[in-house]
XYZ file of C-alpha atoms in Angstrom:
113
model
C 0.000 0.000 0.000
C 0.934 3.621 0.540
C 3.326 2.961 3.395
C 5.163 0.109 1.722
C 5.668 2.213 -1.426
C 7.691 4.721 0.570
C 9.403 2.193 2.839
C 10.280 -0.398 0.180
C 10.939 1.835 -2.834
C 11.488 5.498 -1.990
C 13.670 5.237 1.118
C 16.081 2.617 -0.294
C 16.810 5.088 -3.113
C 18.261 7.333 -0.407
C 20.128 4.500 1.332
C 17.662 4.158 4.203
C 16.834 0.678 5.429
C 14.743 -0.597 8.333
C 13.139 2.747 9.193
C 9.546 3.399 10.137
C 7.483 6.365 8.933
C 6.561 9.158 11.299
C 2.991 9.711 12.420
C 0.915 12.670 11.259
C -0.027 13.112 14.922
C 3.520 13.781 16.181
C 3.826 16.611 18.689
C 4.525 20.099 17.378
C 8.157 20.086 18.509
C 8.758 16.578 17.122
C 7.427 17.743 13.730
C 9.581 20.856 13.899
C 12.725 18.814 14.570
C 11.860 16.362 11.768
C 11.184 19.064 9.196
C 14.464 20.830 9.962
C 16.635 17.714 10.098
C 17.379 17.179 6.396
C 17.552 18.853 3.009
C 17.794 15.747 0.878
C 16.131 12.658 2.341
C 12.336 13.006 2.408
C 10.572 12.848 5.752
C 7.779 10.287 5.423
C 4.657 11.204 7.414
C 2.123 8.388 7.459
C -1.500 7.949 8.516
C -2.747 11.375 7.459
C -6.380 11.190 8.585
C -7.723 14.694 9.244
C -11.054 13.385 10.521
C -9.219 11.349 13.184
C -6.772 14.052 14.326
C -7.087 16.697 17.007
C -7.837 20.053 15.340
C -4.726 21.676 16.859
C -2.420 18.912 15.569
C -3.982 19.104 12.109
C -3.585 22.896 12.015
C 0.049 22.579 13.117
C 0.832 20.001 10.430
C -0.849 22.129 7.757
C 0.981 25.266 8.919
C 4.352 23.499 8.686
C 3.536 22.073 5.249
C 2.679 25.579 3.986
C 5.830 27.090 5.509
C 8.085 24.337 4.133
C 7.247 25.447 0.619
C 9.249 28.663 1.003
C 11.830 27.333 3.445
C 10.707 29.621 6.237
C 12.269 29.770 9.684
C 10.472 28.917 12.922
C 11.822 30.469 16.092
C 11.420 29.179 19.618
C 12.288 30.932 22.842
C 14.292 29.189 25.540
C 14.096 29.572 29.315
C 17.430 31.471 29.286
C 15.810 34.072 26.944
C 17.850 32.990 23.933
C 16.076 32.117 20.694
C 16.611 28.960 18.646
C 15.932 29.201 14.915
C 14.773 26.179 12.920
C 14.971 26.346 9.120
C 12.085 24.362 7.600
C 13.676 22.667 4.608
C 12.925 18.935 4.492
C 11.260 17.360 1.484
C 8.093 15.627 2.698
C 6.012 12.660 1.620
C 2.585 12.494 3.288
C 0.524 9.312 2.970
C -3.004 8.706 4.136
C -6.543 7.783 3.262
C -7.312 11.305 2.041
C -5.458 14.408 0.942
C -5.537 17.934 2.334
C -8.396 20.070 1.042
C -6.958 23.453 1.992
C -6.409 25.529 -1.175
C -2.992 26.822 -0.060
C -1.746 23.252 0.377
C -3.229 21.973 -2.868
C -1.223 24.623 -4.751
C 1.991 23.368 -3.146
C 1.692 19.564 -3.354
C 1.792 16.845 -5.965
C -0.846 14.189 -5.310
C -0.933 10.567 -6.378
C -3.768 8.066 -6.157
């Protein structure tokens, strides 16, 4: 299916073996770290099911997908008042039972059935 296509075909093209996809319901910081961790190997986000996700998590995922398109930077404050900058730059493959319906995302993605 969708997951095995990425795991068995796409990832081996990048030299990745025995890795599991990430969940569309990862926490906001986990998504941020994933989407700033690479420029070449796609991050595979599986189980995209907007009807089964908390609204806040869905909005966060959609916001990051929109911001990835232009390689924007997300900044986070630290307790010591310093600021960490995270450059959103990872290529992404999202798999699920449905696709996003938001117009801004549809302009930025390539879909496959």
